[in-house]
Amino acid sequence: MASKLLLLGLLINLLIVKDVESAVGVCYGRNGDNLPSERDVVSLYQRNGITKIRLYDPPFQATLNALKGTNIEVMIGVRNDQLQSFNDPNVANTWVRDNIQRYPDVRFKYIAVGNEVDPNNENSQYVRFVLPAMRNVLNAVKNAGLGNRIKVSTATYSGLLGTSYPPSHGAFRDNVRGFIEPIVRFLAQNNQPMLANIYPYFSDPGRNLPYALFTAPGTVVNDDNGRKYSNLFDAILDAHYAAQARFGGANVEIVVSETGWPSSGGPVATTQNARTYTRNLIAHVRGGTPMKPGRPIETYLFAMFDENKKGGNEEEKHFGLFFPNQQPKYGQLSFS
């Protein structure tokens, strides 16, 4: 009996380790020159043991064809400028048919309906379209018989937070409540996750760089509930959990749909810092946060390649993990 129990324990541990080791995926942005073909990109994911991919912009056909039979989990996106049209259920049904049902050999996991829509930023024009589009996409997924396989959400970000310190006091800005509260309640009612882009780099990391890079020697923030924080990533993520709990979302899981560190373009945007953040992040998300300990944090690193054609500040162009020639920027990373 003892030997059987020992064997069972070993098998359970193996399953847990397998789940933990597959916690990290990589976003596939294509806004750059001289990038490899979609088929070569998918092969690069496979060679490096990357088992999750986030796709942003259509056309998706070449990438989805390359993903057939690979068992790579896919997060696929509806662009912000498509959201208004998705308020028509027929548009959502057609999109699901063309981009999901036509690829039965692709392992779809999430649909991100919009990205970083915020009443306070340049995406404010899309605010009123997000929730109706989410509802229509979820209904389309269920109508296709895929409701048990594919989750529907939207990708939010820490810019919606008005309070994040200490993490247990996390709260959304007052003027985004009308936007985000119905979304949180919709996710809770339908057992769907929240997607959140979490970037310590954009939270003034120069004030305490080790805290942002997972290299602080000990506790940096003592929350008033006794939780201790030694890195900024956990603090931001738990502030998101606290904020959505105020709107009935305490049990809504958060998937980190983007995180990363640029290698150029700013005072702390260096190759060394980006390497340190990336390696430590991959190791860290296997173990949870102080608020949600003991379970992997499903996380997508941004991004596979630098994107020199991207707009915005210079640092936005330098988040890639690989060069266009498919060589790793930071050496071999252990994704699996």
mmCIF file with all atom_site columns, N, CA and C in Angstrom, residues 193-264:
data_model
loop_
_atom_site.group_PDB
_atom_site.id
_atom_site.type_symbol
_atom_site.label_atom_id
_atom_site.label_alt_id
_atom_site.label_comp_id
_atom_site.label_asym_id
_atom_site.label_entity_id
_atom_site.label_seq_id
_atom_site.pdbx_PDB_ins_code
_atom_site.Cartn_x
_atom_site.Cartn_y
_atom_site.Cartn_z
_atom_site.occupancy
_atom_site.B_iso_or_equiv
_atom_site.pdbx_formal_charge
_atom_site.auth_seq_id
_atom_site.auth_comp_id
_atom_site.auth_asym_id
_atom_site.auth_atom_id
_atom_site.pdbx_PDB_model_num
ATOM 1   N N  . PRO A 1 193 ? -12.256 34.245 -17.556 1.00 0.00 ? 193 PRO A N  1
ATOM 2   C CA . PRO A 1 193 ? -11.147 34.927 -16.885 1.00 0.00 ? 193 PRO A CA 1
ATOM 3   C C  . PRO A 1 193 ? -11.054 36.392 -17.296 1.00 0.00 ? 193 PRO A C  1
ATOM 4   N N  . MET A 1 194 ? -10.321 37.158 -16.510 1.00 0.00 ? 194 MET A N  1
ATOM 5   C CA . MET A 1 194 ? -9.913  38.494 -16.909 1.00 0.00 ? 194 MET A CA 1
ATOM 6   C C  . MET A 1 194 ? -8.525  38.389 -17.547 1.00 0.00 ? 194 MET A C  1
ATOM 7   N N  . LEU A 1 195 ? -8.318  39.106 -18.619 1.00 0.00 ? 195 LEU A N  1
ATOM 8   C CA . LEU A 1 195 ? -6.985  39.224 -19.204 1.00 0.00 ? 195 LEU A CA 1
ATOM 9   C C  . LEU A 1 195 ? -6.422  40.575 -18.793 1.00 0.00 ? 195 LEU A C  1
ATOM 10  N N  . ALA A 1 196 ? -5.168  40.613 -18.375 1.00 0.00 ? 196 ALA A N  1
ATOM 11  C CA . ALA A 1 196 ? -4.573  41.875 -17.925 1.00 0.00 ? 196 ALA A CA 1
ATOM 12  C C  . ALA A 1 196 ? -3.132  41.967 -18.401 1.00 0.00 ? 196 ALA A C  1
ATOM 13  N N  . ASN A 1 197 ? -2.796  43.101 -19.002 1.00 0.00 ? 197 ASN A N  1
ATOM 14  C CA . ASN A 1 197 ? -1.417  43.388 -19.403 1.00 0.00 ? 197 ASN A CA 1
ATOM 15  C C  . ASN A 1 197 ? -0.707  44.045 -18.221 1.00 0.00 ? 197 ASN A C  1
ATOM 16  N N  . ILE A 1 198 ? 0.334   43.384 -17.715 1.00 0.00 ? 198 ILE A N  1
ATOM 17  C CA . ILE A 1 198 ? 1.029   43.814 -16.494 1.00 0.00 ? 198 ILE A CA 1
ATOM 18  C C  . ILE A 1 198 ? 2.479   44.146 -16.839 1.00 0.00 ? 198 ILE A C  1
ATOM 19  N N  . TYR A 1 199 ? 2.843   45.420 -16.743 1.00 0.00 ? 199 TYR A N  1
ATOM 20  C CA . TYR A 1 199 ? 4.187   45.868 -17.107 1.00 0.00 ? 199 TYR A CA 1
ATOM 21  C C  . TYR A 1 199 ? 4.838   46.656 -15.968 1.00 0.00 ? 199 TYR A C  1
ATOM 22  N N  . PRO A 1 200 ? 5.624   46.001 -15.115 1.00 0.00 ? 200 PRO A N  1
ATOM 23  C CA . PRO A 1 200 ? 6.401   46.759 -14.130 1.00 0.00 ? 200 PRO A CA 1
ATOM 24  C C  . PRO A 1 200 ? 7.277   47.833 -14.774 1.00 0.00 ? 200 PRO A C  1
ATOM 25  N N  . TYR A 1 201 ? 7.705   47.608 -16.004 1.00 0.00 ? 201 TYR A N  1
ATOM 26  C CA . TYR A 1 201 ? 8.560   48.586 -16.681 1.00 0.00 ? 201 TYR A CA 1
ATOM 27  C C  . TYR A 1 201 ? 7.886   49.947 -16.779 1.00 0.00 ? 201 TYR A C  1
ATOM 28  N N  . PHE A 1 202 ? 6.574   49.968 -16.968 1.00 0.00 ? 202 PHE A N  1
ATOM 29  C CA . PHE A 1 202 ? 5.851   51.229 -17.144 1.00 0.00 ? 202 PHE A CA 1
ATOM 30  C C  . PHE A 1 202 ? 5.333   51.797 -15.821 1.00 0.00 ? 202 PHE A C  1
ATOM 31  N N  . SER A 1 203 ? 5.805   51.242 -14.702 1.00 0.00 ? 203 SER A N  1
ATOM 32  C CA . SER A 1 203 ? 5.380   51.732 -13.387 1.00 0.00 ? 203 SER A CA 1
ATOM 33  C C  . SER A 1 203 ? 6.554   52.380 -12.653 1.00 0.00 ? 203 SER A C  1
ATOM 34  N N  . ASP A 1 204 ? 7.309   53.207 -13.351 1.00 0.00 ? 204 ASP A N  1
ATOM 35  C CA . ASP A 1 204 ? 8.437   53.949 -12.784 1.00 0.00 ? 204 ASP A CA 1
ATOM 36  C C  . ASP A 1 204 ? 9.423   53.025 -12.086 1.00 0.00 ? 204 ASP A C  1
ATOM 37  N N  . PRO A 1 205 ? 9.985   52.034 -12.796 1.00 0.00 ? 205 PRO A N  1
ATOM 38  C CA . PRO A 1 205 ? 10.870  51.071 -12.142 1.00 0.00 ? 205 PRO A CA 1
ATOM 39  C C  . PRO A 1 205 ? 12.179  51.685 -11.666 1.00 0.00 ? 205 PRO A C  1
ATOM 40  N N  . GLY A 1 206 ? 12.554  52.861 -12.205 1.00 0.00 ? 206 GLY A N  1
ATOM 41  C CA . GLY A 1 206 ? 13.801  53.490 -11.795 1.00 0.00 ? 206 GLY A CA 1
ATOM 42  C C  . GLY A 1 206 ? 13.849  53.820 -10.318 1.00 0.00 ? 206 GLY A C  1
ATOM 43  N N  . ARG A 1 207 ? 12.677  53.956 -9.683  1.00 0.00 ? 207 ARG A N  1
ATOM 44  C CA . ARG A 1 207 ? 12.648  54.253 -8.251  1.00 0.00 ? 207 ARG A CA 1
ATOM 45  C C  . ARG A 1 207 ? 13.217  53.099 -7.431  1.00 0.00 ? 207 ARG A C  1
ATOM 46  N N  . ASN A 1 208 ? 12.976  51.871 -7.878  1.00 0.00 ? 208 ASN A N  1
ATOM 47  C CA . ASN A 1 208 ? 13.488  50.687 -7.181  1.00 0.00 ? 208 ASN A CA 1
ATOM 48  C C  . ASN A 1 208 ? 13.625  49.580 -8.211  1.00 0.00 ? 208 ASN A C  1
ATOM 49  N N  . LEU A 1 209 ? 14.738  49.613 -8.942  1.00 0.00 ? 209 LEU A N  1
ATOM 50  C CA . LEU A 1 209 ? 14.923  48.678 -10.051 1.00 0.00 ? 209 LEU A CA 1
ATOM 51  C C  . LEU A 1 209 ? 14.931  47.219 -9.589  1.00 0.00 ? 209 LEU A C  1
ATOM 52  N N  . PRO A 1 210 ? 15.604  46.865 -8.502  1.00 0.00 ? 210 PRO A N  1
ATOM 53  C CA . PRO A 1 210 ? 15.554  45.457 -8.069  1.00 0.00 ? 210 PRO A CA 1
ATOM 54  C C  . PRO A 1 210 ? 14.132  44.962 -7.794  1.00 0.00 ? 210 PRO A C  1
ATOM 55  N N  . TYR A 1 211 ? 13.284  45.829 -7.254  1.00 0.00 ? 211 TYR A N  1
ATOM 56  C CA . TYR A 1 211 ? 11.889  45.464 -6.992  1.00 0.00 ? 211 TYR A CA 1
ATOM 57  C C  . TYR A 1 211 ? 11.165  45.142 -8.298  1.00 0.00 ? 211 TYR A C  1
ATOM 58  N N  . ALA A 1 212 ? 11.495  45.849 -9.375  1.00 0.00 ? 212 ALA A N  1
ATOM 59  C CA . ALA A 1 212 ? 10.876  45.610 -10.677 1.00 0.00 ? 212 ALA A CA 1
ATOM 60  C C  . ALA A 1 212 ? 11.454  44.395 -11.383 1.00 0.00 ? 212 ALA A C  1
ATOM 61  N N  . LEU A 1 213 ? 12.709  44.045 -11.102 1.00 0.00 ? 213 LEU A N  1
ATOM 62  C CA . LEU A 1 213 ? 13.403  42.967 -11.820 1.00 0.00 ? 213 LEU A CA 1
ATOM 63  C C  . LEU A 1 213 ? 13.410  41.640 -11.065 1.00 0.00 ? 213 LEU A C  1
ATOM 64  N N  . PHE A 1 214 ? 12.662  41.536 -9.977  1.00 0.00 ? 214 PHE A N  1
ATOM 65  C CA . PHE A 1 214 ? 12.635  40.316 -9.160  1.00 0.00 ? 214 PHE A CA 1
ATOM 66  C C  . PHE A 1 214 ? 13.973  40.060 -8.471  1.00 0.00 ? 214 PHE A C  1
ATOM 67  N N  . THR A 1 215 ? 14.771  41.086 -8.237  1.00 0.00 ? 215 THR A N  1
ATOM 68  C CA . THR A 1 215 ? 16.085  40.873 -7.623  1.00 0.00 ? 215 THR A CA 1
ATOM 69  C C  . THR A 1 215 ? 16.217  41.552 -6.262  1.00 0.00 ? 215 THR A C  1
ATOM 70  N N  . ALA A 1 216 ? 15.123  42.069 -5.722  1.00 0.00 ? 216 ALA A N  1
ATOM 71  C CA . ALA A 1 216 ? 15.186  42.671 -4.387  1.00 0.00 ? 216 ALA A CA 1
ATOM 72  C C  . ALA A 1 216 ? 15.592  41.607 -3.373  1.00 0.00 ? 216 ALA A C  1
ATOM 73  N N  . PRO A 1 217 ? 16.468  41.946 -2.414  1.00 0.00 ? 217 PRO A N  1
ATOM 74  C CA . PRO A 1 217 ? 16.963  40.931 -1.477  1.00 0.00 ? 217 PRO A CA 1
ATOM 75  C C  . PRO A 1 217 ? 15.931  40.465 -0.458  1.00 0.00 ? 217 PRO A C  1
ATOM 76  N N  . GLY A 1 218 ? 14.833  41.182 -0.321  1.00 0.00 ? 218 GLY A N  1
ATOM 77  C CA . GLY A 1 218 ? 13.820  40.788 0.651   1.00 0.00 ? 218 GLY A CA 1
ATOM 78  C C  . GLY A 1 218 ? 12.541  41.563 0.438   1.00 0.00 ? 218 GLY A C  1
ATOM 79  N N  . THR A 1 219 ? 11.734  41.657 1.467   1.00 0.00 ? 219 THR A N  1
ATOM 80  C CA . THR A 1 219 ? 10.446  42.334 1.382   1.00 0.00 ? 219 THR A CA 1
ATOM 81  C C  . THR A 1 219 ? 10.627  43.821 1.120   1.00 0.00 ? 219 THR A C  1
ATOM 82  N N  . VAL A 1 220 ? 9.862   44.345 0.166   1.00 0.00 ? 220 VAL A N  1
ATOM 83  C CA . VAL A 1 220 ? 9.867   45.772 -0.143  1.00 0.00 ? 220 VAL A CA 1
ATOM 84  C C  . VAL A 1 220 ? 8.573   46.425 0.337   1.00 0.00 ? 220 VAL A C  1
ATOM 85  N N  . VAL A 1 221 ? 7.468   45.731 0.194   1.00 0.00 ? 221 VAL A N  1
ATOM 86  C CA . VAL A 1 221 ? 6.165   46.266 0.610   1.00 0.00 ? 221 VAL A CA 1
ATOM 87  C C  . VAL A 1 221 ? 5.524   45.308 1.604   1.00 0.00 ? 221 VAL A C  1
ATOM 88  N N  . ASN A 1 222 ? 5.192   45.838 2.780   1.00 0.00 ? 222 ASN A N  1
ATOM 89  C CA . ASN A 1 222 ? 4.400   45.102 3.757   1.00 0.00 ? 222 ASN A CA 1
ATOM 90  C C  . ASN A 1 222 ? 2.968   45.588 3.671   1.00 0.00 ? 222 ASN A C  1
ATOM 91  N N  . ASP A 1 223 ? 2.087   44.721 3.173   1.00 0.00 ? 223 ASP A N  1
ATOM 92  C CA . ASP A 1 223 ? 0.674   45.103 3.087   1.00 0.00 ? 223 ASP A CA 1
ATOM 93  C C  . ASP A 1 223 ? 0.074   45.081 4.485   1.00 0.00 ? 223 ASP A C  1
ATOM 94  N N  . ASP A 1 224 ? -0.994  45.818 4.682   1.00 0.00 ? 224 ASP A N  1
ATOM 95  C CA . ASP A 1 224 ? -1.566  45.899 6.022   1.00 0.00 ? 224 ASP A CA 1
ATOM 96  C C  . ASP A 1 224 ? -2.361  44.655 6.409   1.00 0.00 ? 224 ASP A C  1
ATOM 97  N N  . ASN A 1 225 ? -2.421  43.684 5.510   1.00 0.00 ? 225 ASN A N  1
ATOM 98  C CA . ASN A 1 225 ? -3.052  42.408 5.844   1.00 0.00 ? 225 ASN A CA 1
ATOM 99  C C  . ASN A 1 225 ? -2.014  41.328 6.163   1.00 0.00 ? 225 ASN A C  1
ATOM 100 N N  . GLY A 1 226 ? -0.748  41.741 6.249   1.00 0.00 ? 226 GLY A N  1
ATOM 101 C CA . GLY A 1 226 ? 0.322   40.811 6.573   1.00 0.00 ? 226 GLY A CA 1
ATOM 102 C C  . GLY A 1 226 ? 1.039   40.227 5.380   1.00 0.00 ? 226 GLY A C  1
ATOM 103 N N  . ARG A 1 227 ? 0.518   40.433 4.183   1.00 0.00 ? 227 ARG A N  1
ATOM 104 C CA . ARG A 1 227 ? 1.200   39.918 2.993   1.00 0.00 ? 227 ARG A CA 1
ATOM 105 C C  . ARG A 1 227 ? 2.451   40.748 2.702   1.00 0.00 ? 227 ARG A C  1
ATOM 106 N N  . LYS A 1 228 ? 3.481   40.069 2.214   1.00 0.00 ? 228 LYS A N  1
ATOM 107 C CA . LYS A 1 228 ? 4.763   40.719 1.949   1.00 0.00 ? 228 LYS A CA 1
ATOM 108 C C  . LYS A 1 228 ? 5.085   40.615 0.469   1.00 0.00 ? 228 LYS A C  1
ATOM 109 N N  . TYR A 1 229 ? 5.569   41.718 -0.102  1.00 0.00 ? 229 TYR A N  1
ATOM 110 C CA . TYR A 1 229 ? 5.855   41.772 -1.536  1.00 0.00 ? 229 TYR A CA 1
ATOM 111 C C  . TYR A 1 229 ? 7.327   42.097 -1.772  1.00 0.00 ? 229 TYR A C  1
ATOM 112 N N  . SER A 1 230 ? 7.958   41.243 -2.565  1.00 0.00 ? 230 SER A N  1
ATOM 113 C CA . SER A 1 230 ? 9.364   41.461 -2.911  1.00 0.00 ? 230 SER A CA 1
ATOM 114 C C  . SER A 1 230 ? 9.548   41.803 -4.383  1.00 0.00 ? 230 SER A C  1
ATOM 115 N N  . ASN A 1 231 ? 8.443   41.886 -5.140  1.00 0.00 ? 231 ASN A N  1
ATOM 116 C CA . ASN A 1 231 ? 8.542   42.266 -6.555  1.00 0.00 ? 231 ASN A CA 1
ATOM 117 C C  . ASN A 1 231 ? 7.293   43.016 -6.996  1.00 0.00 ? 231 ASN A C  1
ATOM 118 N N  . LEU A 1 232 ? 7.477   43.895 -7.955  1.00 0.00 ? 232 LEU A N  1
ATOM 119 C CA . LEU A 1 232 ? 6.417   44.784 -8.413  1.00 0.00 ? 232 LEU A CA 1
ATOM 120 C C  . LEU A 1 232 ? 5.360   44.047 -9.229  1.00 0.00 ? 232 LEU A C  1
ATOM 121 N N  . PHE A 1 233 ? 5.765   43.016 -9.952  1.00 0.00 ? 233 PHE A N  1
ATOM 122 C CA . PHE A 1 233 ? 4.820   42.235 -10.754 1.00 0.00 ? 233 PHE A CA 1
ATOM 123 C C  . PHE A 1 233 ? 3.687   41.694 -9.881  1.00 0.00 ? 233 PHE A C  1
ATOM 124 N N  . ASP A 1 234 ? 4.043   41.037 -8.772  1.00 0.00 ? 234 ASP A N  1
ATOM 125 C CA . ASP A 1 234 ? 3.024   40.507 -7.865  1.00 0.00 ? 234 ASP A CA 1
ATOM 126 C C  . ASP A 1 234 ? 2.150   41.616 -7.302  1.00 0.00 ? 234 ASP A C  1
ATOM 127 N N  . ALA A 1 235 ? 2.777   42.739 -6.959  1.00 0.00 ? 235 ALA A N  1
ATOM 128 C CA . ALA A 1 235 ? 2.021   43.835 -6.354  1.00 0.00 ? 235 ALA A CA 1
ATOM 129 C C  . ALA A 1 235 ? 0.974   44.383 -7.316  1.00 0.00 ? 235 ALA A C  1
ATOM 130 N N  . ILE A 1 236 ? 1.353   44.560 -8.585  1.00 0.00 ? 236 ILE A N  1
ATOM 131 C CA . ILE A 1 236 ? 0.393   45.067 -9.576  1.00 0.00 ? 236 ILE A CA 1
ATOM 132 C C  . ILE A 1 236 ? -0.718  44.048 -9.810  1.00 0.00 ? 236 ILE A C  1
ATOM 133 N N  . LEU A 1 237 ? -0.342  42.781 -9.955  1.00 0.00 ? 237 LEU A N  1
ATOM 134 C CA . LEU A 1 237 ? -1.331  41.746 -10.227 1.00 0.00 ? 237 LEU A CA 1
ATOM 135 C C  . LEU A 1 237 ? -2.323  41.613 -9.067  1.00 0.00 ? 237 LEU A C  1
ATOM 136 N N  . ASP A 1 238 ? -1.822  41.619 -7.848  1.00 0.00 ? 238 ASP A N  1
ATOM 137 C CA . ASP A 1 238 ? -2.726  41.504 -6.707  1.00 0.00 ? 238 ASP A CA 1
ATOM 138 C C  . ASP A 1 238 ? -3.586  42.752 -6.538  1.00 0.00 ? 238 ASP A C  1
ATOM 139 N N  . ALA A 1 239 ? -3.078  43.913 -6.934  1.00 0.00 ? 239 ALA A N  1
ATOM 140 C CA . ALA A 1 239 ? -3.919  45.121 -6.920  1.00 0.00 ? 239 ALA A CA 1
ATOM 141 C C  . ALA A 1 239 ? -5.081  44.970 -7.898  1.00 0.00 ? 239 ALA A C  1
ATOM 142 N N  . HIS A 1 240 ? -4.824  44.324 -9.036  1.00 0.00 ? 240 HIS A N  1
ATOM 143 C CA . HIS A 1 240 ? -5.906  44.036 -9.980  1.00 0.00 ? 240 HIS A CA 1
ATOM 144 C C  . HIS A 1 240 ? -6.935  43.100 -9.349  1.00 0.00 ? 240 HIS A C  1
ATOM 145 N N  . TYR A 1 241 ? -6.450  42.060 -8.666  1.00 0.00 ? 241 TYR A N  1
ATOM 146 C CA . TYR A 1 241 ? -7.375  41.130 -8.009  1.00 0.00 ? 241 TYR A CA 1
ATOM 147 C C  . TYR A 1 241 ? -8.228  41.862 -6.976  1.00 0.00 ? 241 TYR A C  1
ATOM 148 N N  . ALA A 1 242 ? -7.602  42.737 -6.179  1.00 0.00 ? 242 ALA A N  1
ATOM 149 C CA . ALA A 1 242 ? -8.347  43.480 -5.164  1.00 0.00 ? 242 ALA A CA 1
ATOM 150 C C  . ALA A 1 242 ? -9.376  44.405 -5.803  1.00 0.00 ? 242 ALA A C  1
ATOM 151 N N  . ALA A 1 243 ? -8.982  45.039 -6.917  1.00 0.00 ? 243 ALA A N  1
ATOM 152 C CA . ALA A 1 243 ? -9.888  45.975 -7.588  1.00 0.00 ? 243 ALA A CA 1
ATOM 153 C C  . ALA A 1 243 ? -11.111 45.262 -8.136  1.00 0.00 ? 243 ALA A C  1
ATOM 154 N N  . GLN A 1 244 ? -10.909 44.118 -8.786  1.00 0.00 ? 244 GLN A N  1
ATOM 155 C CA . GLN A 1 244 ? -12.074 43.444 -9.373  1.00 0.00 ? 244 GLN A CA 1
ATOM 156 C C  . GLN A 1 244 ? -12.925 42.760 -8.303  1.00 0.00 ? 244 GLN A C  1
ATOM 157 N N  . ALA A 1 245 ? -12.318 42.431 -7.158  1.00 0.00 ? 245 ALA A N  1
ATOM 158 C CA . ALA A 1 245 ? -13.101 41.844 -6.066  1.00 0.00 ? 245 ALA A CA 1
ATOM 159 C C  . ALA A 1 245 ? -14.166 42.820 -5.569  1.00 0.00 ? 245 ALA A C  1
ATOM 160 N N  . ARG A 1 246 ? -13.918 44.113 -5.693  1.00 0.00 ? 246 ARG A N  1
ATOM 161 C CA . ARG A 1 246 ? -14.885 45.121 -5.249  1.00 0.00 ? 246 ARG A CA 1
ATOM 162 C C  . ARG A 1 246 ? -16.153 45.106 -6.096  1.00 0.00 ? 246 ARG A C  1
ATOM 163 N N  . PHE A 1 247 ? -16.060 44.489 -7.291  1.00 0.00 ? 247 PHE A N  1
ATOM 164 C CA . PHE A 1 247 ? -17.200 44.446 -8.202  1.00 0.00 ? 247 PHE A CA 1
ATOM 165 C C  . PHE A 1 247 ? -17.707 43.023 -8.414  1.00 0.00 ? 247 PHE A C  1
ATOM 166 N N  . GLY A 1 248 ? -17.472 42.166 -7.431  1.00 0.00 ? 248 GLY A N  1
ATOM 167 C CA . GLY A 1 248 ? -17.967 40.797 -7.525  1.00 0.00 ? 248 GLY A CA 1
ATOM 168 C C  . GLY A 1 248 ? -17.053 39.857 -8.271  1.00 0.00 ? 248 GLY A C  1
ATOM 169 N N  . GLY A 1 249 ? -15.797 40.269 -8.495  1.00 0.00 ? 249 GLY A N  1
ATOM 170 C CA . GLY A 1 249 ? -14.883 39.442 -9.270  1.00 0.00 ? 249 GLY A CA 1
ATOM 171 C C  . GLY A 1 249 ? -13.797 38.778 -8.466  1.00 0.00 ? 249 GLY A C  1
ATOM 172 N N  . ALA A 1 250 ? -14.044 38.487 -7.189  1.00 0.00 ? 250 ALA A N  1
ATOM 173 C CA . ALA A 1 250 ? -13.015 37.886 -6.340  1.00 0.00 ? 250 ALA A CA 1
ATOM 174 C C  . ALA A 1 250 ? -12.536 36.546 -6.878  1.00 0.00 ? 250 ALA A C  1
ATOM 175 N N  . ASN A 1 251 ? -13.415 35.818 -7.541  1.00 0.00 ? 251 ASN A N  1
ATOM 176 C CA . ASN A 1 251 ? -13.063 34.486 -8.038  1.00 0.00 ? 251 ASN A CA 1
ATOM 177 C C  . ASN A 1 251 ? -12.786 34.464 -9.542  1.00 0.00 ? 251 ASN A C  1
ATOM 178 N N  . VAL A 1 252 ? -12.681 35.638 -10.143 1.00 0.00 ? 252 VAL A N  1
ATOM 179 C CA . VAL A 1 252 ? -12.350 35.708 -11.567 1.00 0.00 ? 252 VAL A CA 1
ATOM 180 C C  . VAL A 1 252 ? -10.833 35.611 -11.715 1.00 0.00 ? 252 VAL A C  1
ATOM 181 N N  . GLU A 1 253 ? -10.385 34.533 -12.327 1.00 0.00 ? 253 GLU A N  1
ATOM 182 C CA . GLU A 1 253 ? -8.938  34.350 -12.519 1.00 0.00 ? 253 GLU A CA 1
ATOM 183 C C  . GLU A 1 253 ? -8.394  35.407 -13.469 1.00 0.00 ? 253 GLU A C  1
ATOM 184 N N  . ILE A 1 254 ? -7.182  35.879 -13.194 1.00 0.00 ? 254 ILE A N  1
ATOM 185 C CA . ILE A 1 254 ? -6.513  36.808 -14.102 1.00 0.00 ? 254 ILE A CA 1
ATOM 186 C C  . ILE A 1 254 ? -5.416  36.074 -14.855 1.00 0.00 ? 254 ILE A C  1
ATOM 187 N N  . VAL A 1 255 ? -5.486  36.136 -16.164 1.00 0.00 ? 255 VAL A N  1
ATOM 188 C CA . VAL A 1 255 ? -4.416  35.660 -17.041 1.00 0.00 ? 255 VAL A CA 1
ATOM 189 C C  . VAL A 1 255 ? -3.612  36.878 -17.466 1.00 0.00 ? 255 VAL A C  1
ATOM 190 N N  . VAL A 1 256 ? -2.309  36.845 -17.268 1.00 0.00 ? 256 VAL A N  1
ATOM 191 C CA . VAL A 1 256 ? -1.457  37.970 -17.661 1.00 0.00 ? 256 VAL A CA 1
ATOM 192 C C  . VAL A 1 256 ? -1.226  37.861 -19.166 1.00 0.00 ? 256 VAL A C  1
ATOM 193 N N  . SER A 1 257 ? -1.947  38.679 -19.904 1.00 0.00 ? 257 SER A N  1
ATOM 194 C CA . SER A 1 257 ? -1.965  38.562 -21.362 1.00 0.00 ? 257 SER A CA 1
ATOM 195 C C  . SER A 1 257 ? -0.781  39.249 -22.036 1.00 0.00 ? 257 SER A C  1
ATOM 196 N N  . GLU A 1 258 ? -0.068  40.080 -21.305 1.00 0.00 ? 258 GLU A N  1
ATOM 197 C CA . GLU A 1 258 ? 1.196   40.667 -21.787 1.00 0.00 ? 258 GLU A CA 1
ATOM 198 C C  . GLU A 1 258 ? 2.045   41.042 -20.588 1.00 0.00 ? 258 GLU A C  1
ATOM 199 N N  . THR A 1 259 ? 3.339   40.839 -20.696 1.00 0.00 ? 259 THR A N  1
ATOM 200 C CA . THR A 1 259 ? 4.325   41.449 -19.821 1.00 0.00 ? 259 THR A CA 1
ATOM 201 C C  . THR A 1 259 ? 5.665   41.361 -20.531 1.00 0.00 ? 259 THR A C  1
ATOM 202 N N  . GLY A 1 260 ? 6.580   42.219 -20.160 1.00 0.00 ? 260 GLY A N  1
ATOM 203 C CA . GLY A 1 260 ? 7.884   42.187 -20.803 1.00 0.00 ? 260 GLY A CA 1
ATOM 204 C C  . GLY A 1 260 ? 8.720   43.386 -20.400 1.00 0.00 ? 260 GLY A C  1
ATOM 205 N N  . TRP A 1 261 ? 9.917   43.445 -20.992 1.00 0.00 ? 261 TRP A N  1
ATOM 206 C CA . TRP A 1 261 ? 10.854  44.532 -20.681 1.00 0.00 ? 261 TRP A CA 1
ATOM 207 C C  . TRP A 1 261 ? 11.639  44.848 -21.953 1.00 0.00 ? 261 TRP A C  1
ATOM 208 N N  . PRO A 1 262 ? 11.699  46.114 -22.340 1.00 0.00 ? 262 PRO A N  1
ATOM 209 C CA . PRO A 1 262 ? 12.424  46.459 -23.568 1.00 0.00 ? 262 PRO A CA 1
ATOM 210 C C  . PRO A 1 262 ? 13.933  46.452 -23.366 1.00 0.00 ? 262 PRO A C  1
ATOM 211 N N  . SER A 1 263 ? 14.641  46.167 -24.431 1.00 0.00 ? 263 SER A N  1
ATOM 212 C CA . SER A 1 263 ? 16.106  46.102 -24.376 1.00 0.00 ? 263 SER A CA 1
ATOM 213 C C  . SER A 1 263 ? 16.761  47.399 -24.811 1.00 0.00 ? 263 SER A C  1
ATOM 214 N N  . SER A 1 264 ? 15.970  48.370 -25.242 1.00 0.00 ? 264 SER A N  1
ATOM 215 C CA . SER A 1 264 ? 16.523  49.648 -25.701 1.00 0.00 ? 264 SER A CA 1
ATOM 216 C C  . SER A 1 264 ? 15.414  50.688 -25.688 1.00 0.00 ? 264 SER A C  1
#
